[in-house]
mmCIF file of C-alpha atoms and ligand atoms in Angstrom:
data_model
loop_
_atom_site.group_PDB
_atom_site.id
_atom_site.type_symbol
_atom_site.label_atom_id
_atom_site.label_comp_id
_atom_site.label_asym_id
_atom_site.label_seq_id
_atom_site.Cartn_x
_atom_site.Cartn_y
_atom_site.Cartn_z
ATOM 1 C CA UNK D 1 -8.144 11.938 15.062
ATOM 2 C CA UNK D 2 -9.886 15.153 15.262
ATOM 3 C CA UNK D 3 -13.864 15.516 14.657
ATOM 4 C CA UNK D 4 -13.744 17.080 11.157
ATOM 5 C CA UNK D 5 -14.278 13.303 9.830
ATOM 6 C CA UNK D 6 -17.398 11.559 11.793
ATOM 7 C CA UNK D 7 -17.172 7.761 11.650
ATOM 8 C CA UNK D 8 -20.060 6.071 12.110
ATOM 9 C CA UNK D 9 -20.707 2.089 11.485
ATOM 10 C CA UNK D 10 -23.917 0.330 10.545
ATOM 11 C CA UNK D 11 -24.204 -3.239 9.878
ATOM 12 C CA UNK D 12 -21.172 -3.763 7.955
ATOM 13 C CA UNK D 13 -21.170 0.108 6.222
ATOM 14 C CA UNK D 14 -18.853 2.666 7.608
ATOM 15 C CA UNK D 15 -19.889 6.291 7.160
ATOM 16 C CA UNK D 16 -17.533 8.730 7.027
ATOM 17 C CA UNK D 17 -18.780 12.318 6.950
ATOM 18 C CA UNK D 18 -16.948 15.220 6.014
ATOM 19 C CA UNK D 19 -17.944 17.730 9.055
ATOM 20 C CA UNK D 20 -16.697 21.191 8.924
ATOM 21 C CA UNK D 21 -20.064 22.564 8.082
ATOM 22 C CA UNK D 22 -19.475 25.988 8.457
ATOM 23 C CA UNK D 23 -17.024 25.689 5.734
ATOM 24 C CA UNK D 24 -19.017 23.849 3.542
ATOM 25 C CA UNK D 25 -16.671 20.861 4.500
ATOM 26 C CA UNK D 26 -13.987 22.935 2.907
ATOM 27 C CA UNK D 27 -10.704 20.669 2.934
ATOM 28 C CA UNK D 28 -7.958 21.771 5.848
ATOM 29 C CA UNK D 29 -4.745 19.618 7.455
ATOM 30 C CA UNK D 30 -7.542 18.275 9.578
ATOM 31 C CA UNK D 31 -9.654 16.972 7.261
ATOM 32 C CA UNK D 32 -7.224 15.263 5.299
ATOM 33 C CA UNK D 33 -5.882 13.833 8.149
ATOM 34 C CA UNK D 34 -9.118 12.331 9.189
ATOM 35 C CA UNK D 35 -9.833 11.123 5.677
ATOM 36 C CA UNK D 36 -6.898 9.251 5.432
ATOM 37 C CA UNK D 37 -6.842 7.308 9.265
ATOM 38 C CA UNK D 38 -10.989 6.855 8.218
ATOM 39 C CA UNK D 39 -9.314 5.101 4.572
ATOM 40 C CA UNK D 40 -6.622 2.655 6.115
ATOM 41 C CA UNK D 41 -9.149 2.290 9.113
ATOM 42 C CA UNK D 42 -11.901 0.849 6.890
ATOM 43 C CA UNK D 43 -8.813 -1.407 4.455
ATOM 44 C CA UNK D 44 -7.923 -3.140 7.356
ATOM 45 C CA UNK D 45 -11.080 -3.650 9.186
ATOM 46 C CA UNK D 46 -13.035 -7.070 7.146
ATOM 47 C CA UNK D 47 -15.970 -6.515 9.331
ATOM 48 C CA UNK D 48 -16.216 -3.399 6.606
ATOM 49 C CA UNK D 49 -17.423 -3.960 3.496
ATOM 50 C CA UNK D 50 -18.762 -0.654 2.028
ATOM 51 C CA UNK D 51 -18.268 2.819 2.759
ATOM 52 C CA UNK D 52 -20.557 5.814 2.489
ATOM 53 C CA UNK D 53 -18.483 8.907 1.903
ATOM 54 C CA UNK D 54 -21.244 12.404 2.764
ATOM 55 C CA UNK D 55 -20.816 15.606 4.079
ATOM 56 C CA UNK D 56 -22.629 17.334 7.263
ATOM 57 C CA UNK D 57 -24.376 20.186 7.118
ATOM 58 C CA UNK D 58 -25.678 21.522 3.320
ATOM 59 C CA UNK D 59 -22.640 21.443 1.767
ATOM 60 C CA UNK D 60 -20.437 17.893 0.479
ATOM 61 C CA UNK D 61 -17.683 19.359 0.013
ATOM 62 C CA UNK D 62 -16.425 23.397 -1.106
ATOM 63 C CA UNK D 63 -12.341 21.954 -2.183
ATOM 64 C CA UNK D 64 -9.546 23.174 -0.598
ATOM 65 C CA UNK D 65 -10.035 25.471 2.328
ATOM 66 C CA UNK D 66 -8.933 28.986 0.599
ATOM 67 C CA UNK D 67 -9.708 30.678 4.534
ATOM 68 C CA UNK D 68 -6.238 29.313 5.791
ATOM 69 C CA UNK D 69 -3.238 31.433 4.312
ATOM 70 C CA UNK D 70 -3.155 30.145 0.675
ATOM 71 C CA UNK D 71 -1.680 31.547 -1.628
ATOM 72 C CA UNK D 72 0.996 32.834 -4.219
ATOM 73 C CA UNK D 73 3.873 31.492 -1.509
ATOM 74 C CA UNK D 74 2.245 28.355 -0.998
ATOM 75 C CA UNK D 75 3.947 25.125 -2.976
ATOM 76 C CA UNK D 76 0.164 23.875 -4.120
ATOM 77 C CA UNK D 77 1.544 20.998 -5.605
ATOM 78 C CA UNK D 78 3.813 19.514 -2.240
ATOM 79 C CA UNK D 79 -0.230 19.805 -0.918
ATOM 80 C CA UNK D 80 -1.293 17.671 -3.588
ATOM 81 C CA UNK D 81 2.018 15.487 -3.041
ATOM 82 C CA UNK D 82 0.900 15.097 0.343
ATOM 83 C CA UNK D 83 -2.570 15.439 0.848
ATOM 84 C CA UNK D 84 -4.637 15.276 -2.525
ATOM 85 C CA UNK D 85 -2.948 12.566 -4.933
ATOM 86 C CA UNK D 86 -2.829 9.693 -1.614
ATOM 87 C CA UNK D 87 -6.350 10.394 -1.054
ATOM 88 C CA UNK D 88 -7.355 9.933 -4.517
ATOM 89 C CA UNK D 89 -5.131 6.685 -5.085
ATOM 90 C CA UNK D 90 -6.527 5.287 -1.532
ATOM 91 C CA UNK D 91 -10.100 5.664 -2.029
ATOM 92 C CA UNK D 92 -9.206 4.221 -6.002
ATOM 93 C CA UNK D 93 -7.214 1.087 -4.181
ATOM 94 C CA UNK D 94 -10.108 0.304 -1.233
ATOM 95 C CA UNK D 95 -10.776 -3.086 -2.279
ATOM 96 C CA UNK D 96 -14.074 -2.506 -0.960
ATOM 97 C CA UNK D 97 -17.057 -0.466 -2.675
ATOM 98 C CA UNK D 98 -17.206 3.591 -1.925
ATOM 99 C CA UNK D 99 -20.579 5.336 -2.368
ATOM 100 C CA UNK D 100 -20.146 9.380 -2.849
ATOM 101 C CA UNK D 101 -22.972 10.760 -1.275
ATOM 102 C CA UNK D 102 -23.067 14.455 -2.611
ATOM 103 C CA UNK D 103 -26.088 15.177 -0.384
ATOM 104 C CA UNK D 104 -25.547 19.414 -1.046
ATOM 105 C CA UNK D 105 -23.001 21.939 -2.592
ATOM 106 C CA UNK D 106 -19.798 20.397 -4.279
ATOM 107 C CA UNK D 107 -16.637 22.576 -5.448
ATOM 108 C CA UNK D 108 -13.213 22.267 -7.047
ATOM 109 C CA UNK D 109 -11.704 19.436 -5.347
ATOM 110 C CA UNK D 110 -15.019 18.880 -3.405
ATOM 111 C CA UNK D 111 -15.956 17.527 -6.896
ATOM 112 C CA UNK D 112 -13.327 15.314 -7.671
ATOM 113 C CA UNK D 113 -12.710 13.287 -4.218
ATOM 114 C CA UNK D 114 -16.694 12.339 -4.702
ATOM 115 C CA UNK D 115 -15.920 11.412 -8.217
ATOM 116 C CA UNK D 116 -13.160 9.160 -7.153
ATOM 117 C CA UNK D 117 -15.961 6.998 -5.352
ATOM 118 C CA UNK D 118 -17.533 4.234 -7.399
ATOM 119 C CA UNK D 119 -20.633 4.665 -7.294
ATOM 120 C CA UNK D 120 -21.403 8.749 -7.141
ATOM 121 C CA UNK D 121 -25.148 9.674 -6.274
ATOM 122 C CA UNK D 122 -26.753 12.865 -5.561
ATOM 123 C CA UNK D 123 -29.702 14.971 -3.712
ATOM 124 C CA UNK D 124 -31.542 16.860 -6.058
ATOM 125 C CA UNK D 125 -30.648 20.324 -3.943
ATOM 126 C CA UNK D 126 -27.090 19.336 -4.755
ATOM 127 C CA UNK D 127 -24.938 21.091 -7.336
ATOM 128 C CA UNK D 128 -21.202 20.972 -8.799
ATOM 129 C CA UNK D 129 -18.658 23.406 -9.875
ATOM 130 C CA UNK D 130 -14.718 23.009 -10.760
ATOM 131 C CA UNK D 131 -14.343 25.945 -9.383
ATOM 132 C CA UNK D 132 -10.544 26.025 -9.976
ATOM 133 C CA UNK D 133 -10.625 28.316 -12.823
ATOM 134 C CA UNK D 134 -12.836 31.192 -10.611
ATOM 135 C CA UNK D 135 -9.076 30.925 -9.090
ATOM 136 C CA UNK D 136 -6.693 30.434 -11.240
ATOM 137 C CA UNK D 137 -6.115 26.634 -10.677
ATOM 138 C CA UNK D 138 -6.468 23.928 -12.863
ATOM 139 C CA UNK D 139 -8.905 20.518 -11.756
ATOM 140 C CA UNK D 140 -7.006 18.501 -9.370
ATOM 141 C CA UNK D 141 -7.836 15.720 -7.306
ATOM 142 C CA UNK D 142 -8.306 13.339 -9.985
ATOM 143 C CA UNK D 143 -10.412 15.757 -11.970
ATOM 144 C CA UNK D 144 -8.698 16.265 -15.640
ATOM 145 C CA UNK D 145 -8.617 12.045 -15.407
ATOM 146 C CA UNK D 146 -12.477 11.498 -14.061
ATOM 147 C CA UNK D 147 -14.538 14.063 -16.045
ATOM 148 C CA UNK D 148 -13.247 13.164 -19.301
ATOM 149 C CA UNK D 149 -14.032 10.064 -18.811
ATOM 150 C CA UNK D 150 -17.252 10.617 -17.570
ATOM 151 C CA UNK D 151 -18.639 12.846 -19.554
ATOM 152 C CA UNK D 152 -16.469 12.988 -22.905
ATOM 153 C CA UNK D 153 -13.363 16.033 -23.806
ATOM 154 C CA UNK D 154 -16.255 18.498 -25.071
ATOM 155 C CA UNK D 155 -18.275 18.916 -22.098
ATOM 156 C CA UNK D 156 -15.128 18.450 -19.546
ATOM 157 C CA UNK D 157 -13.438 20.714 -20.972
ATOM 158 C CA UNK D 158 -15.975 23.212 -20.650
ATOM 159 C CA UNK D 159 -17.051 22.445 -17.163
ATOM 160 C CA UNK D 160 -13.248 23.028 -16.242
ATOM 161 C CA UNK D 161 -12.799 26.080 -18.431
ATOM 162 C CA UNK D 162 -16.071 27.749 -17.588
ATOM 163 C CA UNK D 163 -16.094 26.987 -13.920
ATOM 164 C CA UNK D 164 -19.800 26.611 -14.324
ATOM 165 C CA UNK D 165 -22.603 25.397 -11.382
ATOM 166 C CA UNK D 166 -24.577 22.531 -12.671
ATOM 167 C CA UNK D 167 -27.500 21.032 -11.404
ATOM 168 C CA UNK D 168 -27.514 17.492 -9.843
ATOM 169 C CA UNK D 169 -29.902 16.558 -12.183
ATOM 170 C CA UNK D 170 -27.624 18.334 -15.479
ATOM 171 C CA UNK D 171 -24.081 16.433 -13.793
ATOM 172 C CA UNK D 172 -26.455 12.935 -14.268
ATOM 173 C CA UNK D 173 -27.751 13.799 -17.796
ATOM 174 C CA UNK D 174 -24.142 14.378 -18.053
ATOM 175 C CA UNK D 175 -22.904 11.042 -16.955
ATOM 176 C CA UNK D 176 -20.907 12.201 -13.649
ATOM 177 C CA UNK D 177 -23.621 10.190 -11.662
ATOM 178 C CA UNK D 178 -25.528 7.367 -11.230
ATOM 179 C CA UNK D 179 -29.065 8.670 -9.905
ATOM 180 C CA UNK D 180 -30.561 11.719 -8.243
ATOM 181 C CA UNK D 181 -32.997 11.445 -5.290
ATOM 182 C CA UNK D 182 -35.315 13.838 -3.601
ATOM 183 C CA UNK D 183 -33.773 15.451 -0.585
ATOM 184 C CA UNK D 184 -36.121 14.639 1.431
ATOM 185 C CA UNK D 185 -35.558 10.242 0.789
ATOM 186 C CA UNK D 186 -31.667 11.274 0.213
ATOM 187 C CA UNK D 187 -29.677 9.971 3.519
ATOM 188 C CA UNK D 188 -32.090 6.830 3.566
ATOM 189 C CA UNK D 189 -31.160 5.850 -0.112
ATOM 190 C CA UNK D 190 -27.817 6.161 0.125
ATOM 191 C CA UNK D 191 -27.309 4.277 3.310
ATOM 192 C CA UNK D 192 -29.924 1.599 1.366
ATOM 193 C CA UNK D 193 -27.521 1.328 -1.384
ATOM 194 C CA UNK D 194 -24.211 0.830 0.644
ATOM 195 C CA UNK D 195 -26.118 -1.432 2.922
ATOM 196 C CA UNK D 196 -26.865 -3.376 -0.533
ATOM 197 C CA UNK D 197 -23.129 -2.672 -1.551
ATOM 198 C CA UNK D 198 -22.106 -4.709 1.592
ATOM 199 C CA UNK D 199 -24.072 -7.589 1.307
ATOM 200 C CA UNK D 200 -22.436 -8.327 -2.278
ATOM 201 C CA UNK D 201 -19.442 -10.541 -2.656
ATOM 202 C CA UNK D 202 -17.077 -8.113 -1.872
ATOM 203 C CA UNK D 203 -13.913 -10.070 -3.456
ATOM 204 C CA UNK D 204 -15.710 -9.593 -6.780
ATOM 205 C CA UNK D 205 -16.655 -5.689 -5.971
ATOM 206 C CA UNK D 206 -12.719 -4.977 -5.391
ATOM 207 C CA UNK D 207 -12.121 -6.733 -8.615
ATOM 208 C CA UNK D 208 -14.274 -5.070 -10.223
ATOM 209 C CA UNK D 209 -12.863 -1.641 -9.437
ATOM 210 C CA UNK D 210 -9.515 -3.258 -10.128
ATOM 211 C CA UNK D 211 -10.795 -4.140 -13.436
ATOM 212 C CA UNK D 212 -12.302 -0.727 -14.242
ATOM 213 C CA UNK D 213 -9.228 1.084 -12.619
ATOM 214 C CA UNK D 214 -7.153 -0.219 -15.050
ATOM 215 C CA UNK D 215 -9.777 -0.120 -18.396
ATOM 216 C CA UNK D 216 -8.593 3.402 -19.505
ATOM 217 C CA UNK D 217 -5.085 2.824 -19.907
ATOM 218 C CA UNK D 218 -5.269 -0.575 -20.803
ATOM 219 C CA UNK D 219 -5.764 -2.384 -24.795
ATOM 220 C CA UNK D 220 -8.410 -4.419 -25.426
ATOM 221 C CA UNK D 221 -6.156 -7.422 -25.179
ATOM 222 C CA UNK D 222 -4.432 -6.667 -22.144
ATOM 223 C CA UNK D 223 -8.036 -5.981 -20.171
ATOM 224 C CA UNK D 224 -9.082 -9.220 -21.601
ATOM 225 C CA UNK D 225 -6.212 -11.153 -19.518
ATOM 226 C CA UNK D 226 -7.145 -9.071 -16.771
ATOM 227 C CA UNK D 227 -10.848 -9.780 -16.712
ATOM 228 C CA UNK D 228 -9.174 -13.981 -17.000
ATOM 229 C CA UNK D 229 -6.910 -13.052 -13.844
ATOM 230 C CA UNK D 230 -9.652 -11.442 -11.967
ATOM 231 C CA UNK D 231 -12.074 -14.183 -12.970
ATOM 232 C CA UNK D 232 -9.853 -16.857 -11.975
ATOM 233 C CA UNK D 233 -9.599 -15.583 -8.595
ATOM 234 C CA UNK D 234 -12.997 -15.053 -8.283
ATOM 235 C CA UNK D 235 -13.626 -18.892 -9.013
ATOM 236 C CA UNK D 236 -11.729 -20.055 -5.815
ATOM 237 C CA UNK D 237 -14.081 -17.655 -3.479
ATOM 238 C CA UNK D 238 -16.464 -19.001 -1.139
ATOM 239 C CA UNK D 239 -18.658 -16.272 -2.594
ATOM 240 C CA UNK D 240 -18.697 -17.992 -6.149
ATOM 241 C CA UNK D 241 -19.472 -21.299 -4.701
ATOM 242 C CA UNK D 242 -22.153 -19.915 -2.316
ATOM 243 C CA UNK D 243 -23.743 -17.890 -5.369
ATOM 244 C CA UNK D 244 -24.045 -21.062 -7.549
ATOM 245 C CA UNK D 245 -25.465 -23.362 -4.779
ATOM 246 C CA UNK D 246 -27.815 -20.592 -4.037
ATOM 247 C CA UNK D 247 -29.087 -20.245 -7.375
ATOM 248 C CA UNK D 248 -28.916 -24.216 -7.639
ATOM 249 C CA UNK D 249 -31.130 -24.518 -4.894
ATOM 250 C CA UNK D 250 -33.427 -21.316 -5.860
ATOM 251 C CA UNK D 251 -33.209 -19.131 -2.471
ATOM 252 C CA UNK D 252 -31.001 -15.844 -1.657
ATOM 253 C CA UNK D 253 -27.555 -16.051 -1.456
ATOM 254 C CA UNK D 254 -25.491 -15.320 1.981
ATOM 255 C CA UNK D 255 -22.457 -14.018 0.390
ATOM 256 C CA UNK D 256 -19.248 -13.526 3.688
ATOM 257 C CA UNK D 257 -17.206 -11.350 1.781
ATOM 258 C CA UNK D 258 -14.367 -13.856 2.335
ATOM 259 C CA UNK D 259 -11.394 -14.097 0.519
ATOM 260 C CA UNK D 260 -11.109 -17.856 1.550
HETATM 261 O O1 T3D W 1 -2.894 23.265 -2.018
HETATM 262 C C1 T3D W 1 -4.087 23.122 -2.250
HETATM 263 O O2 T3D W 1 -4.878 22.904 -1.334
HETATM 264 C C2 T3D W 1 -4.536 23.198 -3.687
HETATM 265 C C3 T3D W 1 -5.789 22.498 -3.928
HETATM 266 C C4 T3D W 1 -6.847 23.095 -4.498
HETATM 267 C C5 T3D W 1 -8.080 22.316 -4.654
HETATM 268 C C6 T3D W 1 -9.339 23.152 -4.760
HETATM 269 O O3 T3D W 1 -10.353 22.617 -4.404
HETATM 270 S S1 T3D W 1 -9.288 24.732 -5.384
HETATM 271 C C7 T3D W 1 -10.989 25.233 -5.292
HETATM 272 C C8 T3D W 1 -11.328 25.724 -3.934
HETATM 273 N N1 T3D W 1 -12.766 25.940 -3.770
HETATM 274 C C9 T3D W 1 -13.381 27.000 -4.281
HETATM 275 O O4 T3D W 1 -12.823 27.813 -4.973
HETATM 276 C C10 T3D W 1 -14.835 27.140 -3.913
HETATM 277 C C11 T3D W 1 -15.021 28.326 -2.987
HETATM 278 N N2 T3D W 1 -16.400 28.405 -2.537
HETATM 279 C C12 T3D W 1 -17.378 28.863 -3.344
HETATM 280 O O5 T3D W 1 -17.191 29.218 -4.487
HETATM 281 C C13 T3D W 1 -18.736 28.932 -2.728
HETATM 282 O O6 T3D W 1 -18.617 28.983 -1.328
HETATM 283 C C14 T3D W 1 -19.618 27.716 -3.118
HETATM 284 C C15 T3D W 1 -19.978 27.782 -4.608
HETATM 285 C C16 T3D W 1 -18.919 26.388 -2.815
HETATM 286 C C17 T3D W 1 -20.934 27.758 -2.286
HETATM 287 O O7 T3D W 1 -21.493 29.050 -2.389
HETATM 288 P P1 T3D W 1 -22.668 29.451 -1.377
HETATM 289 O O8 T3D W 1 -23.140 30.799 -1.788
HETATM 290 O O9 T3D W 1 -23.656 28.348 -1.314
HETATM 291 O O10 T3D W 1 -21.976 29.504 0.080
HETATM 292 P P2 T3D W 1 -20.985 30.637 0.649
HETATM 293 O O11 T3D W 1 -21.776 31.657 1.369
HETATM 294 O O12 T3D W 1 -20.041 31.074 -0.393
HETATM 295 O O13 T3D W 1 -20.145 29.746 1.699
HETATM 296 C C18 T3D W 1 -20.608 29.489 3.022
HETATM 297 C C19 T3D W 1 -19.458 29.667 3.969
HETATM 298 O O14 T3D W 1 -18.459 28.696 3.652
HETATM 299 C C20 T3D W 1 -18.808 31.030 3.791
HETATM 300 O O15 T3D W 1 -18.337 31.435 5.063
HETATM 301 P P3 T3D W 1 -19.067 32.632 5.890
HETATM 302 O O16 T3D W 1 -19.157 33.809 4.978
HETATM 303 O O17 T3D W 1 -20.422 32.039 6.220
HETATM 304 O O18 T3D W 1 -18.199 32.809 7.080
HETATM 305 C C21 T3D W 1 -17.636 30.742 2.910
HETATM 306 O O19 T3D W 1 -16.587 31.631 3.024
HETATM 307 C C22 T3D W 1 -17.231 29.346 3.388
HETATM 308 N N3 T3D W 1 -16.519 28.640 2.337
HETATM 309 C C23 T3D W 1 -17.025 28.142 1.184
HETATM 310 N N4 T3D W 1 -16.088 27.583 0.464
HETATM 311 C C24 T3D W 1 -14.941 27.682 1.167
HETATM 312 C C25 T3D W 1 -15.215 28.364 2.366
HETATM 313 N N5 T3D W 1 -14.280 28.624 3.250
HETATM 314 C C26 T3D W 1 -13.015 28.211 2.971
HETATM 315 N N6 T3D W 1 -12.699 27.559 1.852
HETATM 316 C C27 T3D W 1 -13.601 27.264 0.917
HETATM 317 N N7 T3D W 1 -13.265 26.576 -0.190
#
């Protein structure tokens, strides 16, 4: 593990930072690498039960690092084989909740890898870009799949054809997040809202991403014997039982997390 990912725990939140500052947390072999031992670190650890995903520095992330010999002889898409598609499909798998904390400057894949979080917020200094087309790429990481369903084909097509900056303010008129806050309140919030995140019955939090994972490319029938699956799991969890004598007896749930 090398100290481009920081790993920090708090209560039952891990916080993984993206630190390669002066690079705007631009995305290298070691960063990747960190990402994904910080992933499978935080799926097998129970203790864990929500991550906050940020970057150090005033950038979140600037995509792939373009300082490191890329180009015209390099296979981009073994690198998204390798690197970009397992990252996407690991923080999309987490059975535990993932806040993307884009807390300053977002780029190309920068964009997308917060995007594949679940819940996406943003400082109000912070801005976004798929920058791909400034380079002759195309949106990766997840990006031709997330922002049309975010924001609808018009305007995703445009923000991937135009290559445009946006405000953090425009992306959540948009849709691509769920709430702005003041710089100045920004790390507090977002380390309020995972700490929430991890007090929740987590079982029903990974089914719920399971559920909304599979929405899109599912018909209304088949999500409806999903949602019966996923509920009927959810019935046999000490959570459910916990969150009905709770209300029952009118105080605050204590929900474990627990499977069983
Ligand atoms: O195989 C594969 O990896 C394919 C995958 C591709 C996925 C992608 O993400 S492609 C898109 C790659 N990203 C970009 O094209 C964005 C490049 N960066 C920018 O356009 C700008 O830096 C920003 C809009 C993000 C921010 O602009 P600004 O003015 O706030 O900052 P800056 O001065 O440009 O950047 C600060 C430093 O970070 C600067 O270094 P210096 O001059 O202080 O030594 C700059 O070179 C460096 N930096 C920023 N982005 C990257 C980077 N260094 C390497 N790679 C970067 N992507």
């Amino acid at each position: 593990m090398t100290d481009a990912v920081l790993l920090e725990t708090r209560g039952a939140v891990r916080i993984v930072t993206l630190n390669r500052p002066d690079r705007l947390n631009a995305l290298n072999a070691d960063l990747h690498a960190g990402l994904s031992a910080a992933f499978d670190a935080i799926a097998a650890d129970d203790a864990i039960r929500a991550v906050l995903l940020t970057g150090a520095g005033r950038g979140f992330c600037a995509g792939a690092d373009l300082g490191q010999g890329i180009g015209a002889s390099t296979d981009l898409g073994e690198s998204l084989d390798k690197q970009y598609n397992p990252l996407v499909r690991k923080m999309r798998a987490l059975p535990k909740p993932i806040v993307s904390a884009v807390n300053g400057v977002a780029a190309g894949a920068g964009v997308n890898i917060a995007l594949a979080g679940d819940i996406i917020i943003a400082a109000r200094s912070a801005s976004f870009t798929q920058a791909f087309i400034r380079i002759g790429l195309v949106p990766d990481a997840g990006g031709s799949y997330f922002l049309p369903r975010l924001v609808g084909d018009a305007k995703a097509r445009a923000l991937a054809m135009l290559g445009e900056t946006i405000s953090a303010e425009q992306a959540e008129a948009l849709g691509m997040l769920y709430r702005v806050y003041d710089d100045v309140d920004f790390a507090t919030e977002a380390l309020t809202l995972a700490t929430n995140l991890a007090a929740k019955p987590t079982q029903a939090l990974a089914a719920i991403k399971n559920a909304f994972n599979a929405s899109s490319g599912n018909s209304l029938d088949t999500q409806l014997n999903l949602e019966r699956d996923l509920q009927r799991q959810m019935g046999r969890t000490p959570d459910f039982a916990e969150g009905v004598k709770a209300f029952l007896e009118k105080r605050p749930a204590q929900f474990t997390g627990r499977a069983a």
